[in-house]
Every structure is written in structure tokens, then in C-alpha cells.
Amino acid sequence: MKAPKTVYTCTSCDYQSPKWLGRCPSCGAWNSFEEETYTDTKSSVSASSVVGSGEKAVLFHGLDIPEYMRCSTEISELDRVLGGGLVVGSAILLAGEPGIGKSTLLMQLCGRLGDSSKILYVSGEESSSQLKLRANRLSVDPTKMYVQNEVLLDSILKEYESVKPDIMIIDSIQTLVCSGVSSGPGSVTQVRECANRLIARIKADGTSLIIVGHVNKEGGIAGPKVLEHMVDAVLSFEGERTQAHRIVRAIKNRFGSTNEIGVFEMTGEGLIPVDNPSAALLEGRPEGVSGSCAVCILEGTRPLIAEVQALVTPTSYPSPRRTADGIDYNRMCLILAVIEKRLGLRFSQCDVFLNVVGGLRIDDPAADAAIILALISSMKDIPVPHELIAMGEVGLSGEFRAIPSVHQRISEAKRLGFTNIAVPLGQIKKVSEKGAPRLPDEVSGMRGIYDALRILAQTQKSEEE
Ligand SMILES: Nc1ncnc2c1ncn2[C@@H]1O[C@H](COP(=O)(O)OP(=O)(O)O)[C@@H](O)[C@H]1O
Ligand SMILES: [Mg+2]
């Protein structure tokens, strides 16, 4: 037998090194290396991951392709993220922080599909009675569902052979152990090897596989990045555990669009799809209070209206505090610098706290205009008009730049009753030139951040009158 071989693997990018390193030279992550030992090279990753199909080369022209068979999960928001339903024979990774609701969603899925399809639910974390308790709480009782409490991959695959399910659920991949790999459960090699074998097995039969994966503190999927490459779709659970809203986002989808999101509300009876997320996110929006502005962002094909809040207070520290929740920190710094330079407002003497209500994370630059209004509103203590919604990307000279899908955003804003919709001025001109559909009367144009200041000044004036 060969001597055991030790390698150190970066948990965030899978880079391997013969020595432990403090910082990964490939992805720059700190303290991300884990030791792995192979005792038996025959069963190690490279040997088992190669599964030859033995097929001959075929002529591509005129090649027949089978239609993807999709089955609806009967959970509207989940269908939306999956691109219209679960593709039969696909492997899906469901990732999220502990306690966010992964097992809950899967149990609900079993409730919907467990009477028509055979499901094998493998739980390495919870006992069968705990699963039953959850099922009772969620009022589901699938008749064709099997549960197995097991962490050893070989036993799971054996049970898979005898049950022959249509859908297999692994909760979670971090608990599985594969014989022949000496590192502990949850380590890079274990996760990769277990996922590899499972996917190779189910693909051969056309079974659907759903793997639960935990994410680490930084929000990355724990275990190797390679897990994301092996599956057909990666769904990520987002949201604050302390808040009711949960967002399921498709990070990768071989059978549908990415960036689609599904919105759920966590209740005692399980996750309830939210059909009108904009209304839910705007619920309880205060009126007549400074530092709040509505924003319309685009998530995939779906316009969403949320609320941005800012709190600007004089600082008592030599270097002022800045926190951004749901907004990129660097984007906030850039916006603050633009306002300071172009409008001369001294944010450098203020602590700044930014927050997006409802645990939403905004990546859409169209939110810049609303962030600017919320910031200036809080600093000057003038409320943004309640019926106003602002959208536009800010440039470094303080101008508002055009945003995509403006018509879609405007109709969503109108649907929710906003009567003052501010969009970049250039966009209004362009729309009328091209003979495109006329913008509704509620829409007004903003050239740059000076116009944002003017909106607030007018509000203050009309309040005084
Ligand atoms: N009795 C209950 N009533 C309401 N919500 C509950 C109840 N029990 C659990 N939950 C919710 O379910 C969450 C746990 O969900 P779970 O699916 O087990 O998470 P995960 O599998 O992602 O770790 C808890 O954080 C809590 O919000
Ligand atoms: Mg769980």
C-alpha cells in the first residue's frame, strides 16, 4: 500500500497545495486551507470520478434530442425560480444558512409531490421522528415517501437501489461520509466525493436529486466550489432568520433563467409563497419620516418595489461609522462621495447607516437615485414625498443614467399606487423620440442629483406654506 498522501485544499476555490498556506494564492481567501489525507489512492477523487460512457461519436447534424420533462412542484414561487418546474433527472443544490428553512421547503415539496412520485428523503441531521413532527406541523402526509437516517454513502446508495425513487433528497451533503476518504464529514474531499458519486448514480437512472448544502459565515457554499459546477441548478436561500421574508434565488440554472427569485414568508405552517412581494415589502412604510425612499429594482424578469432607509447623524468618532445592510458597501461610499463633491453636503462629518427593508439585497444600480434621496432626506431631515418613487443610476459627475426595462418598472410602481415616478431625464427624451409607448403622466425626469435635492427643497417649501 502506498504511503498516505496529504494535500491542503482551499475551501473557497479548491486550489491545492502540498503545504498549509495562510492565504490562498488563487482566490485570496485567508485561513481557508483544510488538510486532506488519502489513504487509498484507488478510491480517491480522480479514480472514481471518471465514469466512461463507452459511447461512440455521433453525427451532430440531425441529432434527436429528448424534450426536458418538467414537473411542477405546485409551489408557485419555487416553480418560478426553477424556470417552470423541476426538470426530471436534474441535480439541484439548495444552499442556505442553518435555520433559514431549507428542510421546511423540501418537506413541503414532498407533501406536494409525495403522492404521485416516489421520494427518498435521506436525513443525516434529523431523526425520522423529528421529520414526522415537522411534517405534522406543515400538515403534509406524503404516501409514497421513504425516509432514511443515514450518513454513510454506501448504505444510502444501497437503499436507493432497493427503493428506486423518482426524487432523492439529501439533507445535508455536509453530513455524508464516503468510505475510502479519510477526512471528516463536511471536509472538501468528502463533500466533493459524495456529491460526485451521487450525481453519477442518479444521472444514469434519470432520477431527480436535491442536495442541501450549508453556507459558511461569508455566505459561500461550504465545501468546494466544484459542487456548484457539478449540479444543474444552484438555488440559494437568502433573508434574515429573524425576519419573516425568505428569498430563494437561482444562482445557476442549466434549464432556466438565473437571477429569478422566489419570495416566501416563513410561518408556523411553513413557507408561504408571496404572490405580491412589492406590497409585502412596502408594508408598514412610515409616512412623513425622513430618510426613507421607495425603490424599484429588477430581479430577473420581475420588478420589485422595496424601501431604502438611511440614517445620517453627526459623528463623535474621528473616522465616521458607515454600515450598509442589503447594499454594497463600496457602492454606498461612491454615492456618498458623489453627493459630497457635487452638492457640497458634508457626509464626512456624519455617521451613515443604510438599510434595505425586508432582508432584500440590492445589486441593481437603478437603486442609486432612491439611495441618494434617502441619504439627503435624512441629513436635511426632510421627508421624501410618500407617493414618490425614484430610479436611476448615478454617474461620477452626479448625472442620472438610463436604466433598463423602464416601462416594466413604471407599471409596477403605478400598480402600487405611486403617483410621482422620477426616472432619468435622458430616458424620457429617448422614449418620445423613438415613438415608443408614451410614458404615463405620473412620470417626471431627473437630470442629476441636483434634481433630487430640488425635489426635497420643494417638499419642504410646500410643507411650510
Ligand atoms: N413551530 C414553529 N413555528 C414557526 N416557525 C418555525 C417553527 N419551527 C421552526 N420554525 C422556523 O423554521 C426554521 C427552521 O427551518 P429549517 O427548515 O429546519 O431550516 P434549515 O433546514 O435551513 O436549517 C426556523 O428558523 C424557524 O424560523
Ligand atoms: Mg435542515
Short mmCIF file of C-alpha atoms and ligand atoms in Angstrom, two decimals:
data_model
loop_
_atom_site.label_atom_id
_atom_site.label_comp_id
_atom_site.label_asym_id
_atom_site.label_seq_id
_atom_site.Cartn_x
_atom_site.Cartn_y
_atom_site.Cartn_z
CA MET A 1 0.00 0.00 0.00
CA LYS A 2 1.21 3.46 -0.84
CA ALA A 3 2.08 5.91 1.94
CA PRO A 4 -0.78 8.30 2.88
CA LYS A 5 -0.67 11.48 0.87
CA THR A 6 -1.53 14.85 2.38
CA VAL A 7 -2.72 17.85 0.43
CA TYR A 8 -4.12 21.15 1.59
CA THR A 9 -7.20 22.37 -0.30
CA CYS A 10 -8.68 25.86 -0.28
CA THR A 11 -12.34 25.56 0.78
CA SER A 12 -13.40 28.55 -1.24
CA CYS A 13 -11.82 27.86 -4.64
CA ASP A 14 -10.47 24.30 -4.49
CA TYR A 15 -6.84 25.32 -5.02
CA GLN A 16 -4.49 22.59 -3.80
CA SER A 17 -1.10 22.94 -2.20
CA PRO A 18 1.34 20.46 -0.65
CA LYS A 19 1.83 22.83 2.31
CA TRP A 20 -0.58 24.73 4.53
CA LEU A 21 -0.90 28.37 3.48
CA GLY A 22 -2.39 31.29 5.39
CA ARG A 23 -3.70 32.96 2.28
CA CYS A 24 -4.84 31.30 -0.92
CA PRO A 25 -2.68 32.45 -3.85
CA SER A 26 -5.54 31.73 -6.25
CA CYS A 27 -8.61 33.41 -4.71
CA GLY A 28 -7.02 35.44 -1.92
CA ALA A 29 -9.12 33.90 0.91
CA TRP A 30 -7.50 33.86 4.36
CA ASN A 31 -7.28 30.76 6.54
CA SER A 32 -9.24 28.68 4.04
CA PHE A 33 -6.94 25.65 3.74
CA GLU A 34 -8.01 22.26 5.05
CA GLU A 35 -5.86 19.19 5.36
CA GLU A 36 -6.89 16.13 3.40
CA THR A 37 -5.34 12.68 3.57
CA TYR A 38 -5.78 9.98 1.01
CA THR A 39 -5.02 6.52 2.37
CA ASP A 40 -6.21 4.61 -0.63
CA THR A 41 -5.41 6.24 -3.93
CA LYS A 42 -7.68 3.85 -5.82
CA SER A 43 -10.81 5.24 -4.22
CA SER A 44 -9.66 8.82 -4.25
CA VAL A 45 -11.39 11.51 -6.24
CA SER A 46 -9.64 11.21 -9.55
CA ALA A 47 -10.10 7.47 -9.81
CA SER A 48 -13.82 7.32 -9.00
CA SER A 49 -14.90 10.49 -10.75
CA VAL A 50 -14.01 9.12 -14.17
CA VAL A 51 -17.04 7.25 -15.43
CA GLY A 52 -16.61 6.32 -19.06
CA SER A 53 -19.83 6.03 -21.07
CA GLY A 54 -18.28 3.89 -23.78
CA GLU A 55 -20.30 5.76 -26.41
CA LYS A 56 -19.16 6.30 -29.98
CA ALA A 57 -19.01 9.70 -31.68
CA VAL A 58 -22.29 10.59 -33.41
CA LEU A 59 -23.13 12.99 -36.22
CA PHE A 60 -24.33 16.24 -34.64
CA HIS A 61 -26.50 17.27 -37.61
CA GLY A 62 -29.99 15.89 -37.25
CA LEU A 63 -29.35 14.62 -33.73
CA ASP A 64 -32.59 13.83 -31.90
CA ILE A 65 -32.93 15.44 -28.51
CA PRO A 66 -35.42 14.42 -25.86
CA GLU A 67 -37.69 17.18 -24.55
CA TYR A 68 -36.94 18.21 -20.99
CA MET A 69 -39.63 16.77 -18.85
CA ARG A 70 -40.63 19.29 -16.26
CA CYS A 71 -42.88 18.53 -13.38
CA SER A 72 -44.48 21.36 -11.49
CA THR A 73 -43.58 21.46 -7.81
CA GLU A 74 -47.01 23.02 -7.19
CA ILE A 75 -45.25 25.71 -5.15
CA SER A 76 -45.62 28.73 -7.43
CA GLU A 77 -42.54 30.64 -6.29
CA LEU A 78 -40.33 27.55 -6.41
CA ASP A 79 -41.50 26.77 -9.94
CA ARG A 80 -40.60 30.30 -10.94
CA VAL A 81 -37.00 30.00 -9.67
CA LEU A 82 -36.59 26.61 -11.29
CA GLY A 83 -37.69 28.07 -14.62
CA GLY A 84 -41.12 26.44 -14.71
CA GLY A 85 -40.75 23.32 -12.59
CA LEU A 86 -38.39 20.56 -11.61
CA VAL A 87 -36.61 19.05 -14.61
CA VAL A 88 -36.78 15.27 -14.33
CA GLY A 89 -33.30 13.82 -13.89
CA SER A 90 -31.62 17.05 -12.82
CA ALA A 91 -29.40 17.64 -9.80
CA ILE A 92 -30.16 20.69 -7.71
CA LEU A 93 -28.19 22.23 -4.89
CA LEU A 94 -30.24 24.12 -2.29
CA ALA A 95 -27.90 26.27 -0.25
CA GLY A 96 -28.54 28.49 2.73
CA GLU A 97 -27.63 29.30 6.31
CA PRO A 98 -28.71 26.89 9.04
CA GLY A 99 -32.26 27.54 10.19
CA ILE A 100 -33.31 29.54 7.15
CA GLY A 101 -35.91 26.99 6.03
CA LYS A 102 -34.30 24.51 3.62
CA SER A 103 -35.69 21.39 5.28
CA THR A 104 -39.06 23.11 5.64
CA LEU A 105 -39.28 23.88 1.92
CA LEU A 106 -38.23 20.35 0.99
CA MET A 107 -40.79 18.79 3.32
CA GLN A 108 -43.46 20.97 1.72
CA LEU A 109 -42.23 19.81 -1.68
CA CYS A 110 -42.54 16.20 -0.51
CA GLY A 111 -46.08 16.97 0.60
CA ARG A 112 -46.99 18.19 -2.87
CA LEU A 113 -45.20 15.52 -4.91
CA GLY A 114 -45.07 12.61 -2.47
CA ASP A 115 -48.41 11.11 -3.54
CA SER A 116 -47.60 10.92 -7.23
CA SER A 117 -43.81 10.33 -7.17
CA LYS A 118 -41.70 8.06 -5.03
CA ILE A 119 -39.36 10.12 -2.84
CA LEU A 120 -36.38 9.00 -0.80
CA TYR A 121 -35.56 11.57 1.88
CA VAL A 122 -32.12 10.93 3.37
CA SER A 123 -31.57 12.90 6.55
CA GLY A 124 -28.21 12.94 8.19
CA GLU A 125 -29.17 15.73 10.57
CA GLU A 126 -32.58 14.90 11.97
CA SER A 127 -34.19 11.67 13.13
CA SER A 128 -37.24 10.25 11.36
CA SER A 129 -39.46 11.26 14.25
CA GLN A 130 -38.22 14.84 14.03
CA LEU A 131 -39.07 14.81 10.33
CA LYS A 132 -42.51 13.43 11.13
CA LEU A 133 -43.06 16.18 13.71
CA ARG A 134 -42.20 18.78 11.08
CA ALA A 135 -44.48 17.12 8.52
CA ASN A 136 -47.32 17.21 11.06
CA ARG A 137 -46.70 20.88 11.74
CA LEU A 138 -46.74 21.60 8.00
CA SER A 139 -49.86 19.39 7.62
CA VAL A 140 -48.29 17.19 4.94
CA ASP A 141 -48.51 13.42 4.79
CA PRO A 142 -46.98 12.07 1.59
CA THR A 143 -47.97 8.48 0.96
CA LYS A 144 -45.06 7.44 -1.26
CA MET A 145 -42.19 8.98 0.67
CA TYR A 146 -39.43 6.98 2.34
CA VAL A 147 -37.08 8.38 4.96
CA GLN A 148 -33.64 7.11 5.83
CA ASN A 149 -31.43 8.24 8.68
CA GLU A 150 -28.00 7.58 7.35
CA VAL A 151 -24.70 9.31 6.76
CA LEU A 152 -22.73 6.52 5.10
CA LEU A 153 -22.89 6.94 1.33
CA ASP A 154 -22.62 3.23 0.53
CA SER A 155 -25.68 2.41 2.65
CA ILE A 156 -27.57 5.30 1.07
CA LEU A 157 -26.80 4.06 -2.44
CA LYS A 158 -27.82 0.53 -1.42
CA GLU A 159 -31.16 1.80 -0.14
CA TYR A 160 -31.52 3.87 -3.31
CA GLU A 161 -31.21 0.66 -5.36
CA SER A 162 -33.95 -1.07 -3.40
CA VAL A 163 -36.39 1.88 -3.14
CA LYS A 164 -35.78 3.13 -6.73
CA PRO A 165 -37.21 6.60 -6.07
CA ASP A 166 -38.14 9.26 -8.64
CA ILE A 167 -36.75 12.00 -6.44
CA MET A 168 -33.93 11.71 -3.93
CA ILE A 169 -33.29 14.36 -1.27
CA ILE A 170 -30.02 14.59 0.65
CA ASP A 171 -30.22 16.73 3.80
CA SER A 172 -27.38 17.68 4.02
CA ILE A 173 -24.31 16.90 1.92
CA GLN A 174 -22.06 18.08 4.77
CA THR A 175 -23.11 15.16 6.97
CA LEU A 176 -22.34 12.41 4.44
CA VAL A 177 -19.32 10.14 4.73
CA CYS A 178 -17.84 8.15 1.92
CA SER A 179 -15.73 5.10 2.73
CA GLY A 180 -12.20 5.30 1.40
CA VAL A 181 -11.90 9.02 2.12
CA SER A 182 -10.29 9.53 5.48
CA SER A 183 -11.08 13.20 6.08
CA GLY A 184 -14.04 14.10 8.27
CA PRO A 185 -17.63 14.82 7.20
CA GLY A 186 -18.09 18.26 5.70
CA SER A 187 -14.50 18.49 4.51
CA VAL A 188 -13.70 19.39 0.95
CA THR A 189 -12.84 15.87 -0.19
CA GLN A 190 -15.84 14.27 1.50
CA VAL A 191 -18.34 16.75 0.06
CA ARG A 192 -16.86 16.55 -3.41
CA GLU A 193 -16.55 12.79 -3.46
CA CYS A 194 -20.04 12.13 -2.05
CA ALA A 195 -21.68 14.58 -4.46
CA ASN A 196 -19.73 13.14 -7.35
CA ARG A 197 -20.84 9.58 -6.69
CA LEU A 198 -24.44 10.55 -6.02
CA ILE A 199 -24.75 12.62 -9.18
CA ALA A 200 -23.09 9.96 -11.33
CA ARG A 201 -25.56 7.39 -9.93
CA ILE A 202 -28.76 9.38 -10.35
CA LYS A 203 -27.86 10.67 -13.82
CA ALA A 204 -27.61 7.10 -15.03
CA ASP A 205 -31.22 6.44 -13.93
CA GLY A 206 -32.81 9.80 -14.70
CA THR A 207 -33.71 10.37 -11.05
CA SER A 208 -34.01 13.92 -9.73
CA LEU A 209 -31.65 14.79 -6.91
CA ILE A 210 -31.91 17.65 -4.47
CA ILE A 211 -28.87 18.26 -2.30
CA VAL A 212 -28.96 20.56 0.71
CA GLY A 213 -25.74 22.46 1.33
CA HIS A 214 -24.92 24.77 4.21
CA VAL A 215 -23.23 28.07 3.63
CA ASN A 216 -20.43 29.42 5.76
CA LYS A 217 -20.32 32.77 7.54
CA GLU A 218 -19.09 34.61 4.46
CA GLY A 219 -22.11 33.35 2.51
CA GLY A 220 -20.15 30.96 0.28
CA ILE A 221 -21.34 27.40 -0.13
CA ALA A 222 -19.34 25.38 2.38
CA GLY A 223 -17.16 22.76 0.84
CA PRO A 224 -15.59 23.06 -2.54
CA LYS A 225 -16.72 25.47 -5.19
CA VAL A 226 -16.69 22.48 -7.50
CA LEU A 227 -20.05 21.41 -6.04
CA GLU A 228 -21.61 24.31 -7.92
CA HIS A 229 -20.15 23.05 -11.20
CA MET A 230 -21.38 19.51 -10.71
CA VAL A 231 -25.09 20.27 -10.32
CA ASP A 232 -27.57 21.58 -12.90
CA ALA A 233 -29.03 24.32 -10.72
CA VAL A 234 -27.96 26.15 -7.59
CA LEU A 235 -30.69 27.74 -5.50
CA SER A 236 -29.70 29.97 -2.66
CA PHE A 237 -31.84 30.88 0.33
CA GLU A 238 -31.48 34.47 1.48
CA GLY A 239 -33.01 36.62 4.16
CA GLU A 240 -32.63 37.30 7.83
CA ARG A 241 -33.55 34.44 10.13
CA THR A 242 -35.17 36.93 12.45
CA GLN A 243 -37.44 38.29 9.72
CA ALA A 244 -40.34 36.54 8.06
CA HIS A 245 -39.36 37.03 4.40
CA ARG A 246 -37.22 34.48 2.64
CA ILE A 247 -35.88 34.82 -0.88
CA VAL A 248 -34.85 31.84 -2.98
CA ARG A 249 -32.54 32.91 -5.77
CA ALA A 250 -31.32 30.86 -8.74
CA ILE A 251 -27.56 31.42 -8.92
CA LYS A 252 -27.11 28.90 -11.69
CA ASN A 253 -29.68 27.12 -13.80
CA ARG A 254 -28.96 24.95 -16.82
CA PHE A 255 -32.68 24.69 -17.58
CA GLY A 256 -33.89 28.22 -16.99
CA SER A 257 -33.01 31.83 -16.36
CA THR A 258 -30.78 32.80 -13.49
CA ASN A 259 -31.48 35.83 -11.32
CA GLU A 260 -35.07 34.72 -10.94
CA ILE A 261 -36.20 34.97 -7.36
CA GLY A 262 -38.99 33.40 -5.39
CA VAL A 263 -40.33 35.18 -2.32
CA PHE A 264 -41.72 33.31 0.67
CA GLU A 265 -42.96 34.15 4.10
CA MET A 266 -41.95 31.87 6.98
CA THR A 267 -44.88 30.98 9.20
CA GLY A 268 -45.65 28.24 11.71
CA GLU A 269 -47.38 26.34 8.88
CA GLY A 270 -44.30 26.56 6.67
CA LEU A 271 -43.14 28.75 3.81
CA ILE A 272 -45.98 30.53 2.07
CA PRO A 273 -45.34 31.90 -1.46
CA VAL A 274 -45.75 35.68 -1.61
CA ASP A 275 -47.51 36.50 -4.89
CA ASN A 276 -47.27 40.25 -4.49
CA PRO A 277 -43.83 40.79 -2.94
CA SER A 278 -43.75 44.53 -3.63
CA ALA A 279 -46.83 45.11 -1.50
CA ALA A 280 -45.39 42.89 1.24
CA LEU A 281 -42.05 44.71 1.22
CA LEU A 282 -43.74 48.11 1.40
CA GLU A 283 -45.98 47.08 4.28
CA GLY A 284 -45.65 49.37 7.29
CA ARG A 285 -43.72 52.06 5.41
CA PRO A 286 -43.76 55.15 7.63
CA GLU A 287 -45.26 58.36 6.31
CA GLY A 288 -43.76 61.80 6.92
CA VAL A 289 -40.49 60.46 8.31
CA SER A 290 -37.16 61.49 6.82
CA GLY A 291 -34.61 59.02 5.43
CA SER A 292 -36.91 56.62 3.59
CA CYS A 293 -37.46 56.28 -0.15
CA ALA A 294 -39.16 53.67 -2.32
CA VAL A 295 -37.07 51.98 -4.98
CA CYS A 296 -37.88 49.78 -7.94
CA ILE A 297 -35.34 47.10 -8.75
CA LEU A 298 -35.38 44.33 -11.31
CA GLU A 299 -34.80 40.76 -10.15
CA GLY A 300 -34.57 38.62 -13.25
CA THR A 301 -37.71 39.46 -15.16
CA ARG A 302 -39.55 40.67 -12.12
CA PRO A 303 -39.77 44.28 -10.95
CA LEU A 304 -39.76 44.58 -7.17
CA ILE A 305 -40.50 47.62 -5.07
CA ALA A 306 -38.73 47.94 -1.78
CA GLU A 307 -37.84 50.62 0.72
CA VAL A 308 -34.37 52.04 1.31
CA GLN A 309 -33.74 53.63 4.68
CA ALA A 310 -30.91 55.93 5.64
CA LEU A 311 -29.90 57.37 8.99
CA VAL A 312 -27.38 60.20 8.96
CA THR A 313 -26.23 61.53 12.32
CA PRO A 314 -23.34 63.77 13.42
CA THR A 315 -20.38 61.59 14.31
CA SER A 316 -18.49 61.56 17.58
CA TYR A 317 -15.64 59.47 16.18
CA PRO A 318 -12.54 60.65 14.34
CA SER A 319 -13.45 58.38 11.44
CA PRO A 320 -17.22 58.28 10.93
CA ARG A 321 -19.12 54.99 11.00
CA ARG A 322 -20.67 53.56 7.84
CA THR A 323 -22.81 50.46 7.63
CA ALA A 324 -24.73 49.14 4.64
CA ASP A 325 -27.29 46.36 5.00
CA GLY A 326 -28.54 44.97 1.70
CA ILE A 327 -26.49 47.43 -0.35
CA ASP A 328 -22.90 47.02 -1.46
CA TYR A 329 -20.62 48.91 0.94
CA ASN A 330 -18.45 50.30 -1.85
CA ARG A 331 -21.49 51.48 -3.81
CA MET A 332 -22.59 53.42 -0.71
CA CYS A 333 -19.13 55.01 -0.37
CA LEU A 334 -19.19 56.01 -4.04
CA ILE A 335 -22.64 57.57 -3.76
CA LEU A 336 -21.61 59.48 -0.61
CA ALA A 337 -18.52 60.79 -2.41
CA VAL A 338 -20.59 61.93 -5.41
CA ILE A 339 -23.08 63.79 -3.18
CA GLU A 340 -20.29 65.38 -1.15
CA LYS A 341 -18.40 66.53 -4.23
CA ARG A 342 -21.33 67.68 -6.38
CA LEU A 343 -23.70 69.11 -3.75
CA GLY A 344 -21.18 70.04 -1.07
CA LEU A 345 -23.04 68.16 1.67
CA ARG A 346 -20.52 67.18 4.36
CA PHE A 347 -21.12 63.49 4.93
CA SER A 348 -17.55 63.14 6.16
CA GLN A 349 -18.72 64.57 9.50
CA CYS A 350 -21.61 62.14 9.80
CA ASP A 351 -22.20 58.50 10.67
CA VAL A 352 -24.20 56.85 7.88
CA PHE A 353 -26.39 53.76 8.22
CA LEU A 354 -28.15 52.34 5.17
CA ASN A 355 -30.69 49.54 5.19
CA VAL A 356 -33.00 47.80 2.76
CA VAL A 357 -36.22 46.72 4.46
CA GLY A 358 -37.24 43.06 4.38
CA GLY A 359 -33.81 41.42 4.20
CA LEU A 360 -33.57 42.15 0.46
CA ARG A 361 -30.16 42.58 -1.16
CA ILE A 362 -29.95 45.16 -3.93
CA ASP A 363 -27.41 44.83 -6.74
CA ASP A 364 -29.36 46.88 -9.28
CA PRO A 365 -27.67 50.27 -9.92
CA ALA A 366 -31.13 51.73 -10.67
CA ALA A 367 -31.50 51.99 -6.89
CA ASP A 368 -28.88 54.78 -6.73
CA ALA A 369 -31.46 57.56 -7.11
CA ALA A 370 -33.52 56.28 -4.17
CA ILE A 371 -30.40 55.83 -2.01
CA ILE A 372 -29.39 59.43 -2.76
CA LEU A 373 -32.84 60.75 -1.88
CA ALA A 374 -32.92 58.74 1.37
CA LEU A 375 -29.45 60.00 2.35
CA ILE A 376 -30.13 63.66 1.66
CA SER A 377 -33.58 63.38 3.23
CA SER A 378 -32.09 62.05 6.47
CA MET A 379 -29.29 64.58 6.56
CA LYS A 380 -31.60 67.54 5.99
CA ASP A 381 -34.44 65.94 7.95
CA ILE A 382 -36.95 66.50 5.16
CA PRO A 383 -39.22 63.52 4.38
CA VAL A 384 -39.30 62.23 0.80
CA PRO A 385 -42.89 62.56 -0.51
CA HIS A 386 -44.74 59.31 0.25
CA GLU A 387 -46.09 58.95 -3.29
CA LEU A 388 -42.64 59.42 -4.90
CA ILE A 389 -40.52 56.62 -6.28
CA ALA A 390 -37.11 57.33 -7.80
CA MET A 391 -34.99 55.24 -10.13
CA GLY A 392 -31.76 55.92 -11.95
CA GLU A 393 -28.11 55.00 -11.94
CA VAL A 394 -25.79 57.78 -10.80
CA GLY A 395 -22.61 58.59 -12.72
CA LEU A 396 -19.49 60.07 -11.14
CA SER A 397 -20.42 63.57 -12.32
CA GLY A 398 -23.73 63.29 -10.48
CA GLU A 399 -25.84 62.70 -13.59
CA PHE A 400 -28.59 60.10 -13.71
CA ARG A 401 -28.01 57.44 -16.35
CA ALA A 402 -30.58 55.39 -18.22
CA ILE A 403 -31.80 52.14 -16.69
CA PRO A 404 -33.07 49.03 -18.46
CA SER A 405 -36.73 47.91 -18.57
CA VAL A 406 -38.05 51.30 -17.53
CA HIS A 407 -41.61 50.58 -18.74
CA GLN A 408 -41.83 47.45 -16.64
CA ARG A 409 -40.67 49.32 -13.55
CA ILE A 410 -43.06 52.20 -14.16
CA SER A 411 -46.07 49.91 -14.49
CA GLU A 412 -45.15 48.10 -11.26
CA ALA A 413 -44.82 51.47 -9.48
CA LYS A 414 -48.19 52.58 -10.90
CA ARG A 415 -49.80 49.31 -9.83
CA LEU A 416 -48.74 50.00 -6.26
CA GLY A 417 -50.20 53.48 -6.34
CA PHE A 418 -47.16 55.72 -6.76
CA THR A 419 -48.25 58.96 -8.42
CA ASN A 420 -44.82 60.57 -8.77
CA ILE A 421 -42.34 58.41 -10.62
CA ALA A 422 -38.95 60.02 -11.18
CA VAL A 423 -36.73 58.49 -13.89
CA PRO A 424 -33.56 59.75 -15.61
CA LEU A 425 -34.41 62.69 -17.91
CA GLY A 426 -32.48 61.28 -20.88
CA GLN A 427 -34.73 58.27 -20.82
CA ILE A 428 -37.90 60.32 -21.19
CA LYS A 429 -36.47 62.10 -24.25
CA LYS A 430 -35.33 58.86 -25.81
CA VAL A 431 -38.69 57.26 -25.34
CA SER A 432 -40.59 60.07 -27.04
CA GLU A 433 -38.10 60.26 -29.95
CA LYS A 434 -38.38 56.61 -30.87
CA GLY A 435 -42.13 56.66 -30.92
CA ALA A 436 -42.16 54.04 -28.21
CA PRO A 437 -45.23 53.80 -25.97
CA ARG A 438 -45.82 57.13 -24.26
CA LEU A 439 -44.82 57.33 -20.63
CA PRO A 440 -47.72 57.87 -18.22
CA ASP A 441 -48.38 61.32 -16.79
CA GLU A 442 -47.08 60.29 -13.39
CA VAL A 443 -43.53 60.14 -14.76
CA SER A 444 -41.10 63.03 -14.38
CA GLY A 445 -37.44 63.36 -15.32
CA MET A 446 -34.34 63.99 -13.20
CA ARG A 447 -31.15 65.20 -14.86
CA GLY A 448 -28.85 64.61 -11.94
CA ILE A 449 -28.52 64.62 -8.18
CA TYR A 450 -29.21 68.35 -8.08
CA ASP A 451 -32.78 67.49 -9.11
CA ALA A 452 -33.01 65.08 -6.18
CA LEU A 453 -32.10 67.96 -3.87
CA ARG A 454 -34.66 70.16 -5.61
CA ILE A 455 -37.44 67.61 -5.03
CA LEU A 456 -36.70 67.73 -1.30
CA ALA A 457 -36.47 71.53 -1.24
CA GLN A 458 -39.89 71.77 -2.92
CA THR A 459 -41.37 69.37 -0.38
CA GLN A 460 -40.01 71.49 2.45
CA LYS A 461 -41.42 74.65 0.87
CA SER A 462 -44.88 73.18 0.38
CA GLU A 463 -44.84 71.94 3.98
CA GLU A 464 -44.06 75.42 5.29
CA GLU A 465 -46.85 77.01 3.26
N1 LIG B 1 -43.07 25.88 15.40
C1 LIG B 1 -42.60 26.78 14.54
N2 LIG B 1 -43.31 27.86 14.23
C2 LIG B 1 -42.86 28.77 13.35
N3 LIG B 1 -41.70 28.68 12.71
C3 LIG B 1 -40.94 27.64 12.98
C4 LIG B 1 -41.33 26.64 13.90
N4 LIG B 1 -40.37 25.73 13.96
C5 LIG B 1 -39.41 26.14 13.11
N5 LIG B 1 -39.75 27.29 12.53
C6 LIG B 1 -38.99 28.05 11.55
O1 LIG B 1 -38.30 27.15 10.74
C7 LIG B 1 -36.91 27.48 10.73
C8 LIG B 1 -36.07 26.22 10.63
O2 LIG B 1 -36.27 25.71 9.37
P1 LIG B 1 -35.44 24.50 8.79
O3 LIG B 1 -36.14 24.13 7.54
O4 LIG B 1 -35.23 23.46 9.83
O5 LIG B 1 -34.06 25.19 8.45
P2 LIG B 1 -32.78 24.54 7.73
O6 LIG B 1 -33.16 23.20 7.25
O7 LIG B 1 -32.49 25.52 6.64
O8 LIG B 1 -31.70 24.54 8.74
C9 LIG B 1 -36.67 28.22 12.00
O9 LIG B 1 -35.61 29.14 11.88
C10 LIG B 1 -37.97 28.93 12.21
O10 LIG B 1 -37.97 30.17 11.56
MG MG B 2 -32.38 21.37 7.99
#
